[in-house]
Tab-separated table of C-alpha atoms and ligand atoms in Angstrom:
chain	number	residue	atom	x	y	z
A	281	UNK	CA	128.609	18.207	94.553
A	282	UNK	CA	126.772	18.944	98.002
A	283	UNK	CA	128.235	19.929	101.062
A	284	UNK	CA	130.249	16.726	102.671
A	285	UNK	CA	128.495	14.610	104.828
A	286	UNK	CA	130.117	14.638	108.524
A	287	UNK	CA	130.342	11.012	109.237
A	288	UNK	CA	132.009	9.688	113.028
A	289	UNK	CA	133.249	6.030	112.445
A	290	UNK	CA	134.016	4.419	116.270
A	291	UNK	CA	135.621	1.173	115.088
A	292	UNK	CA	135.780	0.122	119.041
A	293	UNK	CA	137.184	-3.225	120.146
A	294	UNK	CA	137.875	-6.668	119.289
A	295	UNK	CA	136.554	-7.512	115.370
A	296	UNK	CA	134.646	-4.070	114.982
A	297	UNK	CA	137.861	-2.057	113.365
A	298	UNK	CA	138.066	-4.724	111.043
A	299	UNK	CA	134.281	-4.919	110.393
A	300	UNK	CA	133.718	-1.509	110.044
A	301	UNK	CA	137.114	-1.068	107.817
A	302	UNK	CA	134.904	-3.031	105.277
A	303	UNK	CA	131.835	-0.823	105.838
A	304	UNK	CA	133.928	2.364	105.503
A	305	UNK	CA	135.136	1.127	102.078
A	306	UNK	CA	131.496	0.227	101.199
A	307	UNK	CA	130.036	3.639	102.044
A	308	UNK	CA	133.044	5.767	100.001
A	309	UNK	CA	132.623	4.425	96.933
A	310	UNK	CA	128.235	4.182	97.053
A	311	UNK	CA	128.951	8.086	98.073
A	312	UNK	CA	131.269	8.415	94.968
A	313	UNK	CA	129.008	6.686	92.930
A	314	UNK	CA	125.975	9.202	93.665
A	315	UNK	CA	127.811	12.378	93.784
A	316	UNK	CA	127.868	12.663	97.362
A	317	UNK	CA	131.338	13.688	99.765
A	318	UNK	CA	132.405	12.158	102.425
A	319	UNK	CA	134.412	13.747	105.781
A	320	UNK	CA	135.088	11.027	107.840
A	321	UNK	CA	136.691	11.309	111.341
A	322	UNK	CA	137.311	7.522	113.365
A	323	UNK	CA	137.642	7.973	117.148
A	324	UNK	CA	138.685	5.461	120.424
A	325	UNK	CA	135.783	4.286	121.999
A	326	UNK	CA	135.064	1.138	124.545
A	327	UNK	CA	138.155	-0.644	125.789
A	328	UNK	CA	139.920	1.092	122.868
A	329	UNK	CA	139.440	4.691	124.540
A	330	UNK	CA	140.199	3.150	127.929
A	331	UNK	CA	143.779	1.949	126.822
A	332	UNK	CA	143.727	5.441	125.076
A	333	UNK	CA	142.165	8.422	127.747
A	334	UNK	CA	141.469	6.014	130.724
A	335	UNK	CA	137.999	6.386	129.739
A	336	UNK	CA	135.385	4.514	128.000
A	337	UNK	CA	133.833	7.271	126.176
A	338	UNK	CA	135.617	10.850	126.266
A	339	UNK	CA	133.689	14.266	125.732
A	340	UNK	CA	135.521	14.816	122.553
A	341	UNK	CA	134.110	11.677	121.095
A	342	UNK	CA	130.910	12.440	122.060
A	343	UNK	CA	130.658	15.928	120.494
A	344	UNK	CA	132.310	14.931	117.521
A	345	UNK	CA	128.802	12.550	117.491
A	346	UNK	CA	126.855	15.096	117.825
A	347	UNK	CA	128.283	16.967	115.114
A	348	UNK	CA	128.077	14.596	112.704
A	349	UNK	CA	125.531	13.430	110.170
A	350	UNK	CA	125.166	9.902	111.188
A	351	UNK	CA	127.682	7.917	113.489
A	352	UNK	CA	128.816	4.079	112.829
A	353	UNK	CA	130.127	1.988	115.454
A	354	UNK	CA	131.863	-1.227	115.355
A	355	UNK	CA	131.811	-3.259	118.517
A	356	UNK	CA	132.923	-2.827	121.850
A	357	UNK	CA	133.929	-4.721	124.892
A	358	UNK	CA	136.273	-7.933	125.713
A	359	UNK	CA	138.168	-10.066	128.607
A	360	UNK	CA	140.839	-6.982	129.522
A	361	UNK	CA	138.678	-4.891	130.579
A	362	UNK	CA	136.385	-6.927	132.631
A	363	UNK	CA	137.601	-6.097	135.664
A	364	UNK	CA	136.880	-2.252	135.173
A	365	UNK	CA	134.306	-1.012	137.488
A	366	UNK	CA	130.506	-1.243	136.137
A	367	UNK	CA	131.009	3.082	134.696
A	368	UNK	CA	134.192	2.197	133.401
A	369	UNK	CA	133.533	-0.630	131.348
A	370	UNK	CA	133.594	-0.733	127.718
A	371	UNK	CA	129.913	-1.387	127.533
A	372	UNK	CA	129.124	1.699	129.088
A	373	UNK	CA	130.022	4.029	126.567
A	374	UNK	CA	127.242	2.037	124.269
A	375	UNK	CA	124.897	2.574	126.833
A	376	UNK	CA	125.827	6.369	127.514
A	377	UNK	CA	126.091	7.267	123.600
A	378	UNK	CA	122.805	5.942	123.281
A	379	UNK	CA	121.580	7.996	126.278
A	380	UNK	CA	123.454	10.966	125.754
A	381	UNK	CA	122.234	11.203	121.699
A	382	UNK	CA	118.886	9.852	122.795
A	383	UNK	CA	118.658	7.436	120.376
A	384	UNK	CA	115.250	5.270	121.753
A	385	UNK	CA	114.300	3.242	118.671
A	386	UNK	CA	116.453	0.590	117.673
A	387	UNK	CA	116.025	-0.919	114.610
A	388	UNK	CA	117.060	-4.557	113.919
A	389	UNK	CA	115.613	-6.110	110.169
A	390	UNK	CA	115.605	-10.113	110.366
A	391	UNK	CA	115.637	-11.312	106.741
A	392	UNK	CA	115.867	-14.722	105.199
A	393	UNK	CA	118.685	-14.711	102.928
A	394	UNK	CA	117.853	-17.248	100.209
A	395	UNK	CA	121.320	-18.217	99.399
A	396	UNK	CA	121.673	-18.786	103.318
A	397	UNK	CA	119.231	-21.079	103.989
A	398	UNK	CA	121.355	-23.883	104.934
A	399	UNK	CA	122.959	-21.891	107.403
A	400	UNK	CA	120.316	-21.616	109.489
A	401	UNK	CA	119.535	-23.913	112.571
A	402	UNK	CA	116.200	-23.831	111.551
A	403	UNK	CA	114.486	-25.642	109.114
A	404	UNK	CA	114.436	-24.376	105.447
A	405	UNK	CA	110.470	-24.501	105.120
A	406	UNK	CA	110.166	-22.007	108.377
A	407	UNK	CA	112.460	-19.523	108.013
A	408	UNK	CA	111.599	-18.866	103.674
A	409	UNK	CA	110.594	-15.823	102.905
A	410	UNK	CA	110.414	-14.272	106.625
A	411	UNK	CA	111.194	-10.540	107.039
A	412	UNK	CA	110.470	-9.249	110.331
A	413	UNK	CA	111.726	-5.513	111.550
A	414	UNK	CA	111.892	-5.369	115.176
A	415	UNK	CA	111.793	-1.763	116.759
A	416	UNK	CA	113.657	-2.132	120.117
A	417	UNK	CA	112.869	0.730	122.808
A	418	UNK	CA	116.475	1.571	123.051
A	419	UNK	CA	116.996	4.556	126.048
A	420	UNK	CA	114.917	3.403	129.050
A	421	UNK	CA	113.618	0.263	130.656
A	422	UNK	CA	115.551	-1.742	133.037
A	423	UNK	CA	119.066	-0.777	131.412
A	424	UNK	CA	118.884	2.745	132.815
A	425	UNK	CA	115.652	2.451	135.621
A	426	UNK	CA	117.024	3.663	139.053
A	427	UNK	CA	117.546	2.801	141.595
A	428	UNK	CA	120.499	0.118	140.636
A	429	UNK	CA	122.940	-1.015	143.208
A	430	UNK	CA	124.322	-3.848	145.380
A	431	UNK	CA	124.359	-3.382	148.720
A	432	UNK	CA	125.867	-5.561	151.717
A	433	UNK	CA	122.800	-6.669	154.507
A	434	UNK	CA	123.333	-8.968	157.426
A	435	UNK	CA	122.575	-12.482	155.342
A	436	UNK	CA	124.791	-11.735	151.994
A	437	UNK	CA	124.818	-8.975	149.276
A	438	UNK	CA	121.062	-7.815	148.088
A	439	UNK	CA	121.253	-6.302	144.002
A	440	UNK	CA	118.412	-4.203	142.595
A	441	UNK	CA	117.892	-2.872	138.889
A	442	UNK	CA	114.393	-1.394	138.084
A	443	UNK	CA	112.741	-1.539	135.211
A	444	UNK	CA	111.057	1.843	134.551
A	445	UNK	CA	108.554	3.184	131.407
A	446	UNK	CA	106.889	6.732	131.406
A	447	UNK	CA	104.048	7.175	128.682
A	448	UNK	CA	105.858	9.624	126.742
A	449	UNK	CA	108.715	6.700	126.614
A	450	UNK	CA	106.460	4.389	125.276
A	451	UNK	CA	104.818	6.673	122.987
A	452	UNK	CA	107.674	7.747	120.562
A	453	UNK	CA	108.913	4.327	120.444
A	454	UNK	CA	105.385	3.030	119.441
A	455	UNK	CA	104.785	6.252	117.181
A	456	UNK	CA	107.925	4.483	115.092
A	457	UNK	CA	106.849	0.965	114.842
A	458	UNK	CA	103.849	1.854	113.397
A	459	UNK	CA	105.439	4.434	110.973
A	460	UNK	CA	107.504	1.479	110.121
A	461	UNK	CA	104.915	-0.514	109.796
A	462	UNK	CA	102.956	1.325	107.051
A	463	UNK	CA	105.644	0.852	104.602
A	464	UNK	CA	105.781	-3.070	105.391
A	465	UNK	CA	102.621	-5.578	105.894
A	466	UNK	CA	100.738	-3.513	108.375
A	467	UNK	CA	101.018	-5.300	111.324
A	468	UNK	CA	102.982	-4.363	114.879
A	469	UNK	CA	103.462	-7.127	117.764
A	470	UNK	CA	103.603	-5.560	120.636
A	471	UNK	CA	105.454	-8.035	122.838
A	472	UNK	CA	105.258	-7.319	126.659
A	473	UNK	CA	104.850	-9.433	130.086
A	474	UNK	CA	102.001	-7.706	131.119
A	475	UNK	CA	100.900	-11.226	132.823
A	476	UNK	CA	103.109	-10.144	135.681
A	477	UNK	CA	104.805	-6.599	135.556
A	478	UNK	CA	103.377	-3.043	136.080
A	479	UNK	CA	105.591	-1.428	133.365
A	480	UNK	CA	104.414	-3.612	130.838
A	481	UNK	CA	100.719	-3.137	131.596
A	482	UNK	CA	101.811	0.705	131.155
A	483	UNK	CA	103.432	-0.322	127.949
A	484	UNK	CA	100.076	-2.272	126.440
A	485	UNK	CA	97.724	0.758	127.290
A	486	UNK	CA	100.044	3.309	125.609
A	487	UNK	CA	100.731	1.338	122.762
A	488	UNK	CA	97.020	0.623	122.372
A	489	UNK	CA	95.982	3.922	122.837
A	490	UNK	CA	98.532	5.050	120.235
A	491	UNK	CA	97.269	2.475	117.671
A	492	UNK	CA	93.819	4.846	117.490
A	493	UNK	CA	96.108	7.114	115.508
A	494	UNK	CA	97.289	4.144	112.703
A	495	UNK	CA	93.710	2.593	112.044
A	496	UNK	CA	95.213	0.586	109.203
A	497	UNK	CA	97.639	-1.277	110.979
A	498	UNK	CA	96.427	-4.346	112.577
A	499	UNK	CA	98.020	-4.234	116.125
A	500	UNK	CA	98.082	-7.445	118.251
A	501	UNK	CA	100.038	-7.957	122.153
A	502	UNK	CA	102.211	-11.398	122.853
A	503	UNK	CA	103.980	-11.907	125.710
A	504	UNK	CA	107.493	-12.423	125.674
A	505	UNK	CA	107.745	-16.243	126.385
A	506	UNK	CA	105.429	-16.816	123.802
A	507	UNK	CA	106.921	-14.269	121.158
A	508	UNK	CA	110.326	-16.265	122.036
A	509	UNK	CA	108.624	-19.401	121.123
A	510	UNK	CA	106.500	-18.122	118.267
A	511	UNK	CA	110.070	-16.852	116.591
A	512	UNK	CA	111.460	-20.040	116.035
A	513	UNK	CA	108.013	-22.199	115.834
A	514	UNK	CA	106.453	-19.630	113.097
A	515	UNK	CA	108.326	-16.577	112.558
A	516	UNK	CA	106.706	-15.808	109.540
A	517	UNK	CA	103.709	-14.521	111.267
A	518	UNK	CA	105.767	-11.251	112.356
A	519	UNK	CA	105.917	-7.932	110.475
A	520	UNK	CA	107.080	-5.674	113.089
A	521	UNK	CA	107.481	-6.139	116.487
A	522	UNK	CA	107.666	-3.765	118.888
A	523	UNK	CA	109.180	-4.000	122.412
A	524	UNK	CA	111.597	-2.981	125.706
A	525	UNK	CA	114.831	-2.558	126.030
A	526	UNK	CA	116.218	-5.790	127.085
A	527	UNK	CA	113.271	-7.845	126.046
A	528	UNK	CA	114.504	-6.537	122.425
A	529	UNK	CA	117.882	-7.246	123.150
A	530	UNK	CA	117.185	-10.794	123.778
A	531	UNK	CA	115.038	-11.374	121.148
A	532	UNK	CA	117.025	-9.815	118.319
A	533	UNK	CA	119.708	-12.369	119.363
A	534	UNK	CA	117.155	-15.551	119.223
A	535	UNK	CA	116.257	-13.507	115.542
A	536	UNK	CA	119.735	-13.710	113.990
A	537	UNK	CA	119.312	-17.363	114.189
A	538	UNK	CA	116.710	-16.535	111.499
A	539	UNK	CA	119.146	-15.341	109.404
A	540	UNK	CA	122.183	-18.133	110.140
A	541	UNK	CA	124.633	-15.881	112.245
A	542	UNK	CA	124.963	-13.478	114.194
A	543	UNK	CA	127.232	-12.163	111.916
A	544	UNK	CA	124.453	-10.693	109.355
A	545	UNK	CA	122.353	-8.293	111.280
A	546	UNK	CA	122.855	-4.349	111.111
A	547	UNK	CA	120.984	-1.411	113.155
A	548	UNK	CA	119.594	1.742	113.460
A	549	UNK	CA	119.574	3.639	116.660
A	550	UNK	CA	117.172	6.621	116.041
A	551	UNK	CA	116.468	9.740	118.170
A	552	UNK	CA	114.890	12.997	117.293
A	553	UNK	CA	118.266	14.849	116.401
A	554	UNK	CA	121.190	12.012	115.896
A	555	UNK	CA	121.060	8.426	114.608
A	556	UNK	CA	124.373	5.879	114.912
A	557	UNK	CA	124.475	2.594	112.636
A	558	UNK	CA	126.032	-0.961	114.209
A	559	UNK	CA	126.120	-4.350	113.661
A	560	UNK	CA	124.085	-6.250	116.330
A	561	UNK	CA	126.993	-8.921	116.991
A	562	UNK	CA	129.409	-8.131	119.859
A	563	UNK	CA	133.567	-7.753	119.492
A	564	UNK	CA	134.371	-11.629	119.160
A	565	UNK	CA	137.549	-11.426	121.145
A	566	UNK	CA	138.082	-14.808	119.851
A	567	UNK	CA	138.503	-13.948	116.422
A	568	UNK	CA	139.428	-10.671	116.676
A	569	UNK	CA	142.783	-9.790	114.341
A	570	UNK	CA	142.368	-12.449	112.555
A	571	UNK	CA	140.548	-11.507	109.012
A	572	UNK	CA	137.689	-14.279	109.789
A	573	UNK	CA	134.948	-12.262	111.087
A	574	UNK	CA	131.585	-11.321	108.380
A	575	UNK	CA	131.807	-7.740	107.984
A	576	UNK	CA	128.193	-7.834	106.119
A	577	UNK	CA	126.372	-6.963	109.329
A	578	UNK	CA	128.622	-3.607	109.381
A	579	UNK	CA	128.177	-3.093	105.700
A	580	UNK	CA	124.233	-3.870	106.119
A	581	UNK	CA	124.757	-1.110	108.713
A	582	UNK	CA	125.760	1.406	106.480
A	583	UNK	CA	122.740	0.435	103.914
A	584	UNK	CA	120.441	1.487	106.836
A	585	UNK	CA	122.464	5.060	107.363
A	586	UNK	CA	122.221	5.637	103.738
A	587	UNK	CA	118.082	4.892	104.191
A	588	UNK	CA	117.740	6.499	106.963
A	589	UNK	CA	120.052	9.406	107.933
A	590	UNK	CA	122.035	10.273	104.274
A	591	UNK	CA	119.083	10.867	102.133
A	592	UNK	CA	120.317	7.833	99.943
A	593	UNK	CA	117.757	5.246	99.543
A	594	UNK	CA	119.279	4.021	96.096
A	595	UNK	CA	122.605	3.385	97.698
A	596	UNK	CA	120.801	1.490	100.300
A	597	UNK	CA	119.375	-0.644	98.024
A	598	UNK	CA	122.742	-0.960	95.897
A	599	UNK	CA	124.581	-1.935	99.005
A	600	UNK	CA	121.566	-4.270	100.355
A	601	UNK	CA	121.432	-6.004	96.173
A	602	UNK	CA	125.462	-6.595	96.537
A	603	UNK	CA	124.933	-8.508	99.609
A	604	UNK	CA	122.243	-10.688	98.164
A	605	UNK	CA	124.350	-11.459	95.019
A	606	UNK	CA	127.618	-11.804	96.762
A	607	UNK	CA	126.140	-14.029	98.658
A	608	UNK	CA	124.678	-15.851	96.058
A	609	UNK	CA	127.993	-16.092	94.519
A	610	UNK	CA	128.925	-18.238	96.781
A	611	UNK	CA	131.214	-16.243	99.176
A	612	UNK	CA	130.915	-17.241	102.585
A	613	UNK	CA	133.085	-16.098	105.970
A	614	UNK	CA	133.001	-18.501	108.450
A	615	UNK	CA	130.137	-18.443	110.626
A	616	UNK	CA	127.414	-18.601	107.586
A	617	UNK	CA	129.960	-21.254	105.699
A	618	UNK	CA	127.703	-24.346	105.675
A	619	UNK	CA	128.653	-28.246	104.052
A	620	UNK	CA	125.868	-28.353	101.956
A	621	UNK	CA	126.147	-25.887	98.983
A	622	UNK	CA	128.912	-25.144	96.502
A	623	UNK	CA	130.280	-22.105	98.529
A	624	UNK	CA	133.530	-20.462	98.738
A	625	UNK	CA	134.974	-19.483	102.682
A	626	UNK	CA	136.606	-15.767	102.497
A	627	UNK	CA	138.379	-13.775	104.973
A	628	UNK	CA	136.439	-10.520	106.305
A	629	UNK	CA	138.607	-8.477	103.445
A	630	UNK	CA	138.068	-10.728	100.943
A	631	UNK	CA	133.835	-10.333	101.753
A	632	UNK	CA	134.521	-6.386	102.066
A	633	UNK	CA	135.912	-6.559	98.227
A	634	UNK	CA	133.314	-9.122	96.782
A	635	UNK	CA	130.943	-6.000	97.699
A	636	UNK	CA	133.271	-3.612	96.623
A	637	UNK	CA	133.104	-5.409	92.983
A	638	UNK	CA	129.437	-5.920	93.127
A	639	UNK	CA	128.991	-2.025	93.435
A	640	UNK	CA	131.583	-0.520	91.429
A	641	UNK	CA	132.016	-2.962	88.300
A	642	UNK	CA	133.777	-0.088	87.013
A	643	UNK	CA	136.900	-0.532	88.846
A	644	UNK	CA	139.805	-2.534	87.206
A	645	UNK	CA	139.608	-6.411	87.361
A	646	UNK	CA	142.134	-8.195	88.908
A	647	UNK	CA	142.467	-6.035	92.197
A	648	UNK	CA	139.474	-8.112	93.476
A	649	UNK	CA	139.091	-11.972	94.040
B	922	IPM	C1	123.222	-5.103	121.925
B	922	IPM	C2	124.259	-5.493	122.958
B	922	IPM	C3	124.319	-4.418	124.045
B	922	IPM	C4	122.940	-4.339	124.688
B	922	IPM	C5	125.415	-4.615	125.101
B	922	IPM	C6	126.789	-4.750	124.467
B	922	IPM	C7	125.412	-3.521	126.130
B	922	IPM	O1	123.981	-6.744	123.481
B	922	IPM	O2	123.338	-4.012	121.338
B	922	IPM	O3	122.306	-5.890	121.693
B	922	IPM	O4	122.651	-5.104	125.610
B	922	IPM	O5	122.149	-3.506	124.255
B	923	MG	MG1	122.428	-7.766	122.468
């Protein structure tokens, strides 16, 4: 056996402790399975560490991050803490963790589940078949640009946030699309709104200049109205797309749409030195507690740590072939539940152990569905 693998679960708020209870499970028994141990240490973070250490996101946590192999994190955020000022919110300990471990591409896959057709808004004949990896710049851009304040003047409050890209920004971020893109179809969107904004005219030029170095990928620029249209009108067309911070943010939620839910898309935040795994859907206050949310985007999550940060492509490819043929069993929580097909609605625990089965057929019948 190898030395264990130092793994920091932050299960957050809302439905991410029970989401990423399910991806926990998922990840033990894939690093049984290939001979791999496990130490894995769960700490407060979000509204969780609030009610906790008064603070969103405490030292401790964040060295126990940077100690650790890969980290996964549930969701975080919700009505109670709403009222906390902007640094003391849950959200901020997202944005600092991704700061602080300088994690600047995100990676969001969009895939077409077969099985899940139905559940998508869109029609069947335009979302078959589509597989689309966006790369999201993930540390800079108008979530962190300064200066960023409200101020009082004589006629009402004035608010400023600034969006802000340096070349070397730009650069690494582009560097991984188009290492992504070598292993896929060879194309990168660069998606920008260089019709009206300085920073994205910076962002075309670098990215174009950095293309010189991947001659075999075809690179073309869309700007962001159009690339929203073009993702429901044709998504097909898109291999990898590469873009800002909040342009990606917005986009990647128009994607899931792709996909049916919300509810079925992991990521990869990637620096240099750490990388942290998390489903793209929020902490559902709504639901939260009550065993209904899809824990597949969490599990999906911990497909893309095995890929990316454990060494473990086969697991990753276990995990990602459960989903597929749980799915095609028929199992169904209830955002991707649709009227159409002979399907089966499941709790979030009942999903977690249809995967569980799936991967380990070894284990005793009858402690599953
Ligand atoms: C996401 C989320 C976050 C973001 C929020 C919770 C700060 O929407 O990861 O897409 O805007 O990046
Ligand atoms: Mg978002």
């Amino acid at each position: 056996m190898s030395q264990a693998k130092e793994i920091v679960v932050l299960p957050g708020d809302g439905i991410g402790p029970e989401v990423t209870k399910e991806a926990v499970n998922v990840l033990e028994i894939v690093c049984k399975r290939h001979g791999h141990k496990l130490r894995i240490r769960s700490f407060p973070v979000g509204g969780a560490s609030i009610d906790r250490y008064g603070r969103p996101l405490t030292d401790e946590t964040l060295e126990a991050c940077k100690d650790s192999e890969a980290v996964l994190l549930g969701a975080v955020g919700g009505d109670k803490w709403n009222d906390q000022p902007k640094d003391k919110r849950p959200e901020s300990a997202l944005l600092n963790l991704r700061k602080e471990l300088d994690l600047y591409a995100n990676l969001r896959p969009i895939k077409t589940y077969k099985s899940l057709i139905h559940a998508s808004p869109l029609k069947p004949e335009i979302i078959e078949g589509v597989d689309i990896m966006i790369v999201r710049e993930l540390t800079g851009g108008i979530y962190f640009g300064r200066p960023r304040l409200i101020e009082q003047t004589e006629s009402g409050e004035r608010a400023v946030d600034t969006k802000e890209y340096t070349t070397p920004e730009i650069k690494r971020v582009a560097h991984t699309a188009f290492e992504t893109a070598t292993v896929r179809n060879r194309k990168v969107t660069s998606v920008d709104k260089a019709n009206v904004l300085d920073s994205s005219r910076l962002w075309r030029r670098t990215v174009e200049e950095s293309a010189k170095q991947w001659p075999e990928i075809k690179l073309e620029h869309m700007l962001v109205d159009n690339c929203a249209m073009q993702l429901v009108r044709n998504p097909g067309q898109f291999d990898v797309i590469l873009t800002g911070n909040m342009f990606g943010d917005i986009l990647s939620d128009e994607s899931s749409m792709i996909t049916g839910s919300l509810g079925m898309l992991p990521s990869a935040s990637i620096g240099e030195e750490y990388a942290m795994y998390e489903p793209v859907h929020g902490s559902a206050p709504d639901i939260a507690g009550q065993d209904k949310a899809n824990p597949l985007a969490a599990i999906a999550s911990v497909a893309l740590m095995c890929r990316y940060s454990l060494d473990m492509p086969e697991a990753a490819q276990e995990i990602e072939e459960a989903i597929v043929a749980t799915l095609h069993d028929g199992f169904r929580t209830a955002d991707i539940a649709s009227h159409f097909t002979k399907e089966h609605e499941v709790s979030t625990s009942e999903m977690g152990s249809a995967i569980l089965k799936h991967l380990d057929s070894d284990l005793k019948p009858g402690i599953f569905l």
